Amino acid sequence: MVGRTSRAAAGQTVEHAAHTIRAHHEFRGVRTTEHFFTVPLDHWASGGADARGTAETITVFAREFVSAEHSEEDAARLPWLLYLQGGPGGRGTRTTSLSGWMKAAARSFRILMLDQRGTGLSTPADRNTLPLRGDATAQAEYLTHFRADSIVADAELIRKALGSEPWTVLGQSFGGFCALTYLSFAPEGLSEVLITGGLAPLEGPAERVYRATFQRVAERNAEYFAWYPEDRKLVTRIARHLESTEERLPSGERLTTERFQMVGSFLGGNARVDALHTLLEDAFVPSRDGERLSDAFLEQVHGLVSRASNPLYAVLHESIYGQGQATDWAAWRVLAEFPGFRPDAAEPLLTGEMVYPWYFEQDPALVPLQEVAGLLAGKEDWKPLYDVSRLNANTVPVAAAVYRDDIYVDFQLSMETAAAVRGLQAWTTGDFHHDGIGEDGEGIFNRLLGMARGTK
């Protein structure tokens, strides 16, 4: 059954994942196939066995997309493209038609949309399932197997189970981080790599990431408030209101100023930044008790600030930078250097993707995971996620879109990484933000594929 762990015989090398197809569907010009794979929880366990002489496995789900313009026979001969989703903790994109980058890719690929381990229909990891592992220490140990290295090891087993030759990988955001891990440890599985907004820093502490991104988010705030000057006063007005008046989200918990600041997630893209204005414009309504936040506003804010649908985003977020040292709530510590983001600032700024300890005090989906998150933040012996020497000698064609004004993946740090990967072709542009693939996915995909293949 999907969502449960199982056991496999120990003492043997796992060469490919057990593979089951559950369903086929066809709709709106696309055929889909639902694939389920059984993979080891720990790809590097010594001997692979527990006290019962068996090795634990989990389920990983992936959905295949093929254009109905191809006959089934022709589609079976198409090469595979693996899409690695942003995150961490984001399930594969759910779509009911081929558009954007998928429309472009489906002309010549079978697309495999992966639910990275712990997300979607892959064995879930959340406040309900994790306590089944035992205490907080056991839960934290379990989650150490949910980083990019394990995701890549899953992908390689899946590729072999599908009988695929080295395949094309497209990584968006955190998916690009995973693609760099793939290039580091299993380049033999790759024919070419395309990365959008996802060139991770290869070395150094997490603090250097947040010093760069806090600065960029502050600049993006200034840019936004120059476009919508009335919203500067409105954001401050909402912040002061929340300090003095108890407002509750539809899920029941109080909305705090610092949690409201999370609506700054809108600032991370061109395609949705202006929607922030329409969110804010109907914030207040009159009531018998005076001015209050509207139900419509609170409903929308709840959807932006709750991590119920992707708890691993918060729990594992800083661990994506962990290599040989503890991250120790890096964003929270660096915040002290940027007082404009404090909730009690005279004109508080809206925040980006940073994760703070108080998330696990205020979000009901995260409260049960507070101790687990603390243990992961304090973990010092994270394994390396990249092999810099191997990346220096890379032979796989790589093309990356690097966005100059990206508030989530810093441009300068990205360019450092681009220079460290032999043969990587970087397309730098100020035309898009972090959500560029959503704004012009077809154009960006075609451009990167052409670069990787030497046509542009």
Coordinates of C-alpha atoms in Angstrom, one line a residue:
M1 CA 0.0 0.0 0.0
V2 CA 1.3 3.5 -0.8
G3 CA 2.3 5.4 2.3
R4 CA 3.6 2.5 4.3
T5 CA 7.2 1.3 4.7
S6 CA 8.1 -2.3 3.9
R7 CA 11.0 -4.6 4.3
A8 CA 13.3 -6.2 1.8
A9 CA 15.8 -9.0 2.2
A10 CA 19.1 -7.8 3.6
G11 CA 22.6 -8.6 2.5
Q12 CA 22.1 -8.0 -1.2
T13 CA 22.9 -5.0 -3.4
V14 CA 19.9 -3.1 -4.7
E15 CA 20.4 -2.5 -8.4
H16 CA 17.0 -1.2 -9.3
A17 CA 13.7 -0.4 -7.6
A18 CA 10.8 -2.7 -7.5
H19 CA 8.3 -1.2 -9.9
T20 CA 4.5 -1.3 -10.1
I21 CA 2.2 0.5 -12.5
R22 CA -1.2 1.2 -10.9
A23 CA -3.1 3.1 -13.5
H24 CA -3.2 4.7 -17.0
H25 CA -5.3 7.7 -18.0
E26 CA -5.9 9.8 -21.0
F27 CA -7.4 13.3 -21.1
R28 CA -7.0 16.6 -22.9
G29 CA -4.3 15.5 -25.2
V30 CA -2.1 13.7 -22.6
R31 CA -1.6 10.1 -21.5
T32 CA -0.5 9.5 -18.0
T33 CA 0.8 6.4 -16.2
E34 CA 1.1 6.1 -12.4
H35 CA 4.4 4.5 -11.3
F36 CA 5.2 3.3 -7.8
F37 CA 8.8 2.2 -6.9
T38 CA 10.1 0.5 -3.8
V39 CA 13.5 1.9 -2.8
P40 CA 15.7 1.6 0.3
L41 CA 15.1 4.1 3.1
D42 CA 18.9 4.3 3.6
H43 CA 20.8 3.7 0.4
W44 CA 24.1 3.5 2.3
A45 CA 23.2 1.4 5.3
S46 CA 26.0 -0.8 6.4
G47 CA 24.8 -4.3 5.5
G48 CA 21.3 -2.9 4.9
A49 CA 19.8 -4.9 7.8
D50 CA 18.0 -4.1 11.0
A51 CA 17.7 -6.4 14.1
R52 CA 15.2 -8.6 12.2
G53 CA 17.7 -9.1 9.3
T54 CA 15.7 -7.0 6.9
A55 CA 16.2 -3.6 5.3
E56 CA 13.6 -0.9 5.4
T57 CA 12.1 0.4 2.2
I58 CA 9.8 3.2 1.3
T59 CA 7.6 3.9 -1.7
V60 CA 8.3 6.6 -4.3
F61 CA 5.6 7.7 -6.7
A62 CA 6.1 9.3 -10.2
R63 CA 3.6 10.2 -12.9
E64 CA 4.5 9.8 -16.5
F65 CA 3.2 12.3 -19.0
V66 CA 3.2 11.6 -22.8
S67 CA 1.6 13.7 -25.5
A68 CA -1.3 12.0 -27.1
E69 CA 0.1 13.2 -30.4
H70 CA 2.5 10.3 -30.2
S71 CA 1.2 6.8 -30.8
E72 CA 1.8 4.4 -27.9
E73 CA 4.4 2.6 -30.0
D74 CA 6.2 5.9 -30.8
A75 CA 5.9 7.1 -27.2
A76 CA 7.6 4.0 -25.9
R77 CA 10.7 4.8 -28.0
L78 CA 11.0 8.4 -26.7
P79 CA 13.8 9.2 -24.3
W80 CA 12.9 10.1 -20.7
L81 CA 13.1 13.5 -19.0
L82 CA 13.0 13.5 -15.2
Y83 CA 11.6 16.7 -13.6
L84 CA 12.9 17.5 -10.2
Q85 CA 10.5 19.8 -8.3
G86 CA 11.4 22.8 -6.2
G87 CA 11.2 22.6 -2.4
P88 CA 12.4 20.9 -0.4
G89 CA 9.1 19.1 0.5
G90 CA 7.2 19.9 -2.7
R91 CA 5.4 17.2 -4.4
G92 CA 5.6 16.8 -8.2
T93 CA 3.4 19.3 -10.2
R94 CA -0.2 18.2 -10.6
T95 CA -1.4 19.3 -14.0
T96 CA -4.3 18.3 -16.2
S97 CA -2.9 19.5 -19.6
L98 CA 0.4 19.9 -21.3
S99 CA 1.4 23.6 -21.2
G100 CA 4.5 25.7 -20.7
W101 CA 7.8 23.7 -20.4
M102 CA 5.8 20.4 -20.4
K103 CA 4.3 21.2 -23.8
A104 CA 7.7 21.8 -25.2
A105 CA 9.3 18.8 -23.6
A106 CA 6.5 16.4 -24.6
R107 CA 7.3 16.9 -28.2
S108 CA 10.4 14.8 -27.8
F109 CA 10.4 13.2 -24.3
R110 CA 8.4 11.0 -22.0
I111 CA 8.2 13.2 -18.8
L112 CA 8.6 11.6 -15.4
M113 CA 7.2 13.9 -12.7
L114 CA 8.7 12.7 -9.4
D115 CA 7.1 13.0 -5.9
Q116 CA 10.3 13.3 -4.0
R117 CA 10.5 11.0 -1.0
G118 CA 8.2 12.1 1.8
T119 CA 5.9 14.1 -0.5
G120 CA 2.7 13.5 -2.4
L121 CA 2.0 9.8 -3.0
S122 CA 5.5 8.8 -1.9
T123 CA 5.7 7.5 1.7
P124 CA 4.6 10.6 3.5
A125 CA 6.5 12.4 6.3
D126 CA 4.4 14.7 8.3
R127 CA 3.0 15.3 11.8
N128 CA 0.7 12.3 11.5
T129 CA 3.2 9.7 10.2
L130 CA 6.4 10.7 11.8
P131 CA 5.4 9.8 15.4
L132 CA 5.1 6.2 14.1
R133 CA 8.9 6.2 14.0
G134 CA 9.2 6.8 17.8
D135 CA 10.5 9.7 19.7
A136 CA 11.9 13.0 18.3
T137 CA 15.4 11.5 18.0
A138 CA 14.1 8.6 15.9
Q139 CA 12.1 10.9 13.8
A140 CA 15.0 13.2 13.2
E141 CA 17.2 10.3 12.2
Y142 CA 14.6 9.1 9.8
L143 CA 14.5 12.5 8.1
T144 CA 18.2 12.6 7.6
H145 CA 17.4 10.2 4.6
F146 CA 15.3 12.8 2.9
R147 CA 17.9 15.1 1.4
A148 CA 19.2 15.6 -2.2
D149 CA 21.6 12.6 -2.0
S150 CA 18.8 10.2 -1.2
I151 CA 16.5 11.8 -3.9
V152 CA 19.2 11.3 -6.5
A153 CA 19.9 7.7 -5.4
D154 CA 16.1 7.0 -5.7
A155 CA 16.2 8.6 -9.2
E156 CA 19.0 6.3 -10.3
L157 CA 17.2 3.2 -9.2
I158 CA 14.1 4.4 -10.9
R159 CA 15.9 5.1 -14.1
K160 CA 17.2 1.5 -14.1
A161 CA 13.8 0.1 -13.3
L162 CA 12.4 1.9 -16.3
G163 CA 15.1 0.5 -18.5
S164 CA 16.2 4.0 -19.5
E165 CA 19.5 5.0 -21.0
P166 CA 21.1 8.1 -19.3
W167 CA 18.3 10.6 -19.2
T168 CA 17.7 14.3 -19.3
V169 CA 17.0 16.0 -16.0
L170 CA 15.3 19.4 -15.5
G171 CA 15.7 20.8 -12.1
Q172 CA 13.7 23.9 -10.8
S173 CA 15.0 25.7 -7.7
F174 CA 15.7 22.9 -5.1
G175 CA 15.4 20.5 -8.0
G176 CA 18.5 22.2 -9.5
F177 CA 20.3 21.6 -6.2
C178 CA 19.4 17.9 -6.6
A179 CA 20.7 18.0 -10.2
L180 CA 24.1 19.2 -9.0
T181 CA 24.1 16.4 -6.5
Y182 CA 23.3 14.0 -9.4
L183 CA 26.2 15.4 -11.4
S184 CA 28.4 14.9 -8.4
F185 CA 27.6 11.3 -7.6
A186 CA 25.9 9.6 -10.5
P187 CA 26.8 11.5 -13.7
E188 CA 26.7 8.2 -15.6
G189 CA 22.9 8.4 -15.4
L190 CA 22.7 11.7 -17.1
S191 CA 22.7 12.6 -20.8
E192 CA 22.1 16.4 -20.2
V193 CA 21.0 18.6 -17.4
L194 CA 18.8 21.8 -17.5
I195 CA 18.6 24.0 -14.4
T196 CA 16.2 26.9 -13.7
G197 CA 16.9 29.2 -10.7
G198 CA 18.7 26.4 -8.9
L199 CA 22.5 26.7 -8.8
A200 CA 23.2 25.9 -5.2
P201 CA 26.3 27.2 -3.4
L202 CA 28.7 24.2 -3.3
E203 CA 30.5 25.1 -0.1
G204 CA 30.3 27.3 2.9
P205 CA 27.9 27.8 5.7
A206 CA 24.2 28.6 5.3
E207 CA 24.8 32.1 6.8
R208 CA 26.3 33.3 3.6
V209 CA 23.1 32.3 1.7
Y210 CA 20.9 34.3 4.0
R211 CA 23.1 37.4 4.2
A212 CA 22.8 37.5 0.4
T213 CA 19.1 36.8 0.2
F214 CA 18.0 39.1 3.1
Q215 CA 19.6 41.9 1.2
R216 CA 17.9 41.0 -2.0
V217 CA 14.5 40.6 -0.3
A218 CA 14.9 44.1 1.2
E219 CA 15.6 45.5 -2.3
R220 CA 12.6 43.7 -3.6
N221 CA 10.4 45.2 -0.9
A222 CA 11.6 48.6 -1.9
E223 CA 10.9 47.8 -5.5
Y224 CA 7.4 46.6 -4.7
F225 CA 6.5 49.6 -2.5
A226 CA 7.7 52.0 -5.2
W227 CA 5.1 50.4 -7.5
Y228 CA 2.4 50.4 -4.9
P229 CA 3.3 53.2 -2.4
E230 CA -0.1 52.9 -0.7
D231 CA 0.7 49.4 0.3
R232 CA 3.7 50.5 2.4
K233 CA 1.3 52.2 4.9
L234 CA -1.2 49.3 4.6
V235 CA 1.4 46.6 5.5
T236 CA 2.4 48.7 8.5
R237 CA -1.2 49.2 9.5
I238 CA -1.9 45.5 9.3
A239 CA 1.2 44.8 11.4
R240 CA 0.2 47.3 14.1
H241 CA -3.4 45.9 14.1
L242 CA -2.2 42.4 14.7
E243 CA -0.1 43.6 17.7
S244 CA -3.2 45.0 19.4
T245 CA -6.1 42.9 18.1
E246 CA -6.6 39.1 18.1
E247 CA -7.3 37.9 14.6
R248 CA -7.6 34.2 13.9
L249 CA -6.9 32.2 10.8
P250 CA -9.6 29.7 9.6
S251 CA -7.6 26.9 11.2
G252 CA -8.1 28.6 14.6
E253 CA -4.6 29.8 15.5
R254 CA -3.9 33.5 16.0
L255 CA -2.3 35.4 13.1
T256 CA 0.8 37.2 14.3
T257 CA 2.7 40.0 12.7
E258 CA 5.7 37.8 11.9
R259 CA 3.5 35.2 10.3
F260 CA 1.7 37.8 8.2
Q261 CA 5.1 39.0 6.9
M262 CA 5.3 35.6 5.2
V263 CA 3.1 36.9 2.4
G264 CA 6.3 38.3 1.1
S265 CA 6.5 35.0 -0.8
F266 CA 4.7 36.9 -3.6
L267 CA 7.8 39.0 -4.1
G268 CA 9.7 36.0 -5.5
G269 CA 8.2 36.1 -8.9
N270 CA 7.2 38.3 -11.8
A271 CA 4.2 36.2 -12.6
R272 CA 2.6 36.7 -9.2
V273 CA 4.1 39.8 -7.5
D274 CA 1.2 42.1 -8.5
A275 CA -1.2 39.6 -6.8
L276 CA 0.2 40.9 -3.5
H277 CA -1.6 44.2 -4.1
T278 CA -4.9 42.5 -4.7
L279 CA -4.4 40.4 -1.5
L280 CA -3.8 43.5 0.6
E281 CA -6.4 45.8 -0.9
D282 CA -9.4 44.1 0.9
A283 CA -7.6 43.4 4.2
F284 CA -9.9 45.5 6.4
V285 CA -13.7 45.6 6.9
P286 CA -15.8 47.5 9.4
S287 CA -17.5 45.5 12.2
R288 CA -19.4 46.2 15.5
D289 CA -16.1 45.8 17.3
G290 CA -14.3 48.3 15.0
E291 CA -12.0 47.6 12.1
R292 CA -11.1 43.9 11.6
L293 CA -9.4 41.8 9.0
S294 CA -11.8 40.4 6.5
D295 CA -12.6 36.7 6.2
A296 CA -11.5 36.7 2.6
F297 CA -8.1 38.2 3.6
L298 CA -7.6 35.7 6.4
E299 CA -8.5 32.8 4.2
Q300 CA -6.0 33.8 1.6
V301 CA -3.3 34.5 4.1
H302 CA -3.8 31.1 5.7
G303 CA -3.1 29.4 2.3
L304 CA 0.2 31.3 2.1
V305 CA 1.5 30.8 5.7
S306 CA 0.4 27.2 6.5
R307 CA 2.9 24.4 5.9
A308 CA 0.2 21.7 6.3
S309 CA 0.6 20.7 2.7
N310 CA 4.4 20.7 2.7
P311 CA 5.8 20.4 6.2
L312 CA 9.2 19.1 5.0
Y313 CA 9.8 22.6 3.4
A314 CA 10.1 24.0 6.9
V315 CA 11.6 20.9 8.7
L316 CA 14.4 20.3 6.2
H317 CA 14.8 23.7 4.6
E318 CA 18.2 24.7 6.1
S319 CA 19.5 21.1 5.9
I320 CA 19.8 21.6 2.1
Y321 CA 22.8 23.7 2.9
G322 CA 24.2 21.4 5.6
Q323 CA 27.6 19.9 4.8
G324 CA 29.8 18.9 7.7
Q325 CA 28.4 21.5 10.1
A326 CA 25.2 22.4 11.9
T327 CA 23.0 25.1 10.3
D328 CA 21.7 26.1 13.7
W329 CA 18.8 28.2 12.5
A330 CA 21.1 30.3 10.3
A331 CA 18.3 32.5 8.9
W332 CA 17.1 33.4 12.4
R333 CA 20.7 34.3 13.5
V334 CA 21.3 36.4 10.4
L335 CA 18.0 38.2 10.8
A336 CA 19.6 40.2 13.7
E337 CA 21.8 41.9 11.0
F338 CA 18.7 43.1 9.2
P339 CA 16.4 44.8 11.7
G340 CA 14.0 46.0 9.1
F341 CA 12.5 42.5 9.0
R342 CA 11.7 42.5 12.7
P343 CA 7.9 42.5 13.3
D344 CA 8.2 45.4 15.6
A345 CA 10.2 47.5 13.1
A346 CA 8.7 51.0 12.4
E347 CA 7.9 49.8 8.9
P348 CA 8.3 46.0 8.9
L349 CA 9.5 44.4 5.6
L350 CA 7.9 41.3 4.1
T351 CA 10.0 38.2 4.3
G352 CA 11.1 35.6 1.7
E353 CA 11.7 31.8 2.1
M354 CA 13.6 32.0 5.4
V355 CA 12.5 29.5 8.1
Y356 CA 12.6 30.5 11.8
P357 CA 12.2 28.5 15.0
W358 CA 8.9 30.2 15.8
Y359 CA 7.3 28.5 12.8
F360 CA 7.2 25.4 15.0
E361 CA 5.4 27.3 17.7
Q362 CA 2.7 29.0 15.6
D363 CA 1.8 26.6 12.7
P364 CA -0.4 23.7 13.9
A365 CA 1.1 21.5 11.2
L366 CA 4.6 22.1 12.6
V367 CA 4.0 22.3 16.3
P368 CA 4.3 18.5 16.8
L369 CA 7.6 18.6 14.9
Q370 CA 9.3 21.3 16.9
E371 CA 11.7 19.1 18.8
V372 CA 12.5 17.2 15.6
A373 CA 13.3 20.4 13.7
G374 CA 15.6 21.5 16.6
L375 CA 17.5 18.3 16.5
L376 CA 18.1 18.6 12.7
A377 CA 19.1 22.2 13.1
G378 CA 21.8 21.1 15.6
K379 CA 23.1 18.2 13.5
E380 CA 26.8 18.6 12.8
D381 CA 27.7 15.6 10.8
W382 CA 25.8 16.1 7.6
K383 CA 27.4 14.3 4.6
P384 CA 28.6 16.3 1.6
L385 CA 26.0 17.0 -1.0
Y386 CA 28.4 17.9 -3.8
D387 CA 31.8 16.6 -5.1
V388 CA 33.5 19.8 -6.2
S389 CA 36.4 17.9 -7.8
R390 CA 34.0 15.8 -9.9
L391 CA 32.0 18.9 -10.9
N392 CA 35.3 20.6 -11.9
A393 CA 35.8 17.6 -14.3
N394 CA 32.2 17.3 -15.4
T395 CA 31.5 16.0 -18.9
V396 CA 27.7 16.1 -18.9
P397 CA 26.2 19.0 -20.9
V398 CA 24.6 21.4 -18.5
A399 CA 22.7 24.6 -19.2
A400 CA 21.3 26.9 -16.5
A401 CA 19.0 29.9 -16.3
V402 CA 20.3 32.2 -13.7
Y403 CA 18.0 35.1 -12.7
R404 CA 19.9 38.3 -11.7
D405 CA 17.2 39.5 -9.3
D406 CA 16.2 36.1 -7.7
I407 CA 15.4 36.6 -4.0
Y408 CA 15.6 32.9 -3.2
V409 CA 18.8 31.7 -5.0
D410 CA 21.4 34.4 -5.0
F411 CA 22.8 35.5 -8.3
Q412 CA 26.4 35.9 -7.2
L413 CA 26.5 32.6 -5.4
S414 CA 24.9 31.0 -8.4
M415 CA 27.6 32.4 -10.7
E416 CA 30.3 31.0 -8.4
T417 CA 28.8 27.6 -8.8
A418 CA 28.4 28.0 -12.6
A419 CA 32.2 28.7 -12.8
A420 CA 32.9 25.5 -10.8
V421 CA 31.0 23.1 -13.0
R422 CA 33.1 22.3 -16.1
G423 CA 31.2 23.1 -19.3
L424 CA 28.2 24.6 -17.6
Q425 CA 26.6 27.2 -19.9
A426 CA 24.8 29.9 -17.9
W427 CA 22.1 32.1 -19.4
T428 CA 21.9 35.1 -17.1
T429 CA 18.8 37.3 -17.4
G430 CA 16.9 40.0 -15.6
D431 CA 13.7 39.3 -17.5
F432 CA 12.5 36.6 -15.1
H433 CA 12.4 36.0 -11.3
H434 CA 12.4 32.7 -9.5
D435 CA 9.2 31.7 -11.1
G436 CA 10.5 32.2 -14.7
I437 CA 9.6 28.6 -15.6
G438 CA 6.0 29.4 -14.8
E439 CA 6.0 32.6 -16.7
D440 CA 7.6 31.4 -20.0
G441 CA 8.3 27.7 -19.4
E442 CA 8.2 26.8 -23.1
G443 CA 10.7 29.5 -24.1
I444 CA 13.1 28.9 -21.2
F445 CA 13.0 25.1 -21.8
N446 CA 13.7 25.4 -25.5
R447 CA 16.5 27.8 -24.9
L448 CA 18.2 25.7 -22.3
L449 CA 17.8 22.5 -24.3
G450 CA 19.3 24.2 -27.4
M451 CA 22.2 25.5 -25.3
A452 CA 22.9 22.0 -23.9
R453 CA 22.8 20.5 -27.3
G454 CA 25.1 23.2 -28.8
T455 CA 22.5 24.9 -31.0
K456 CA 22.3 28.2 -29.1

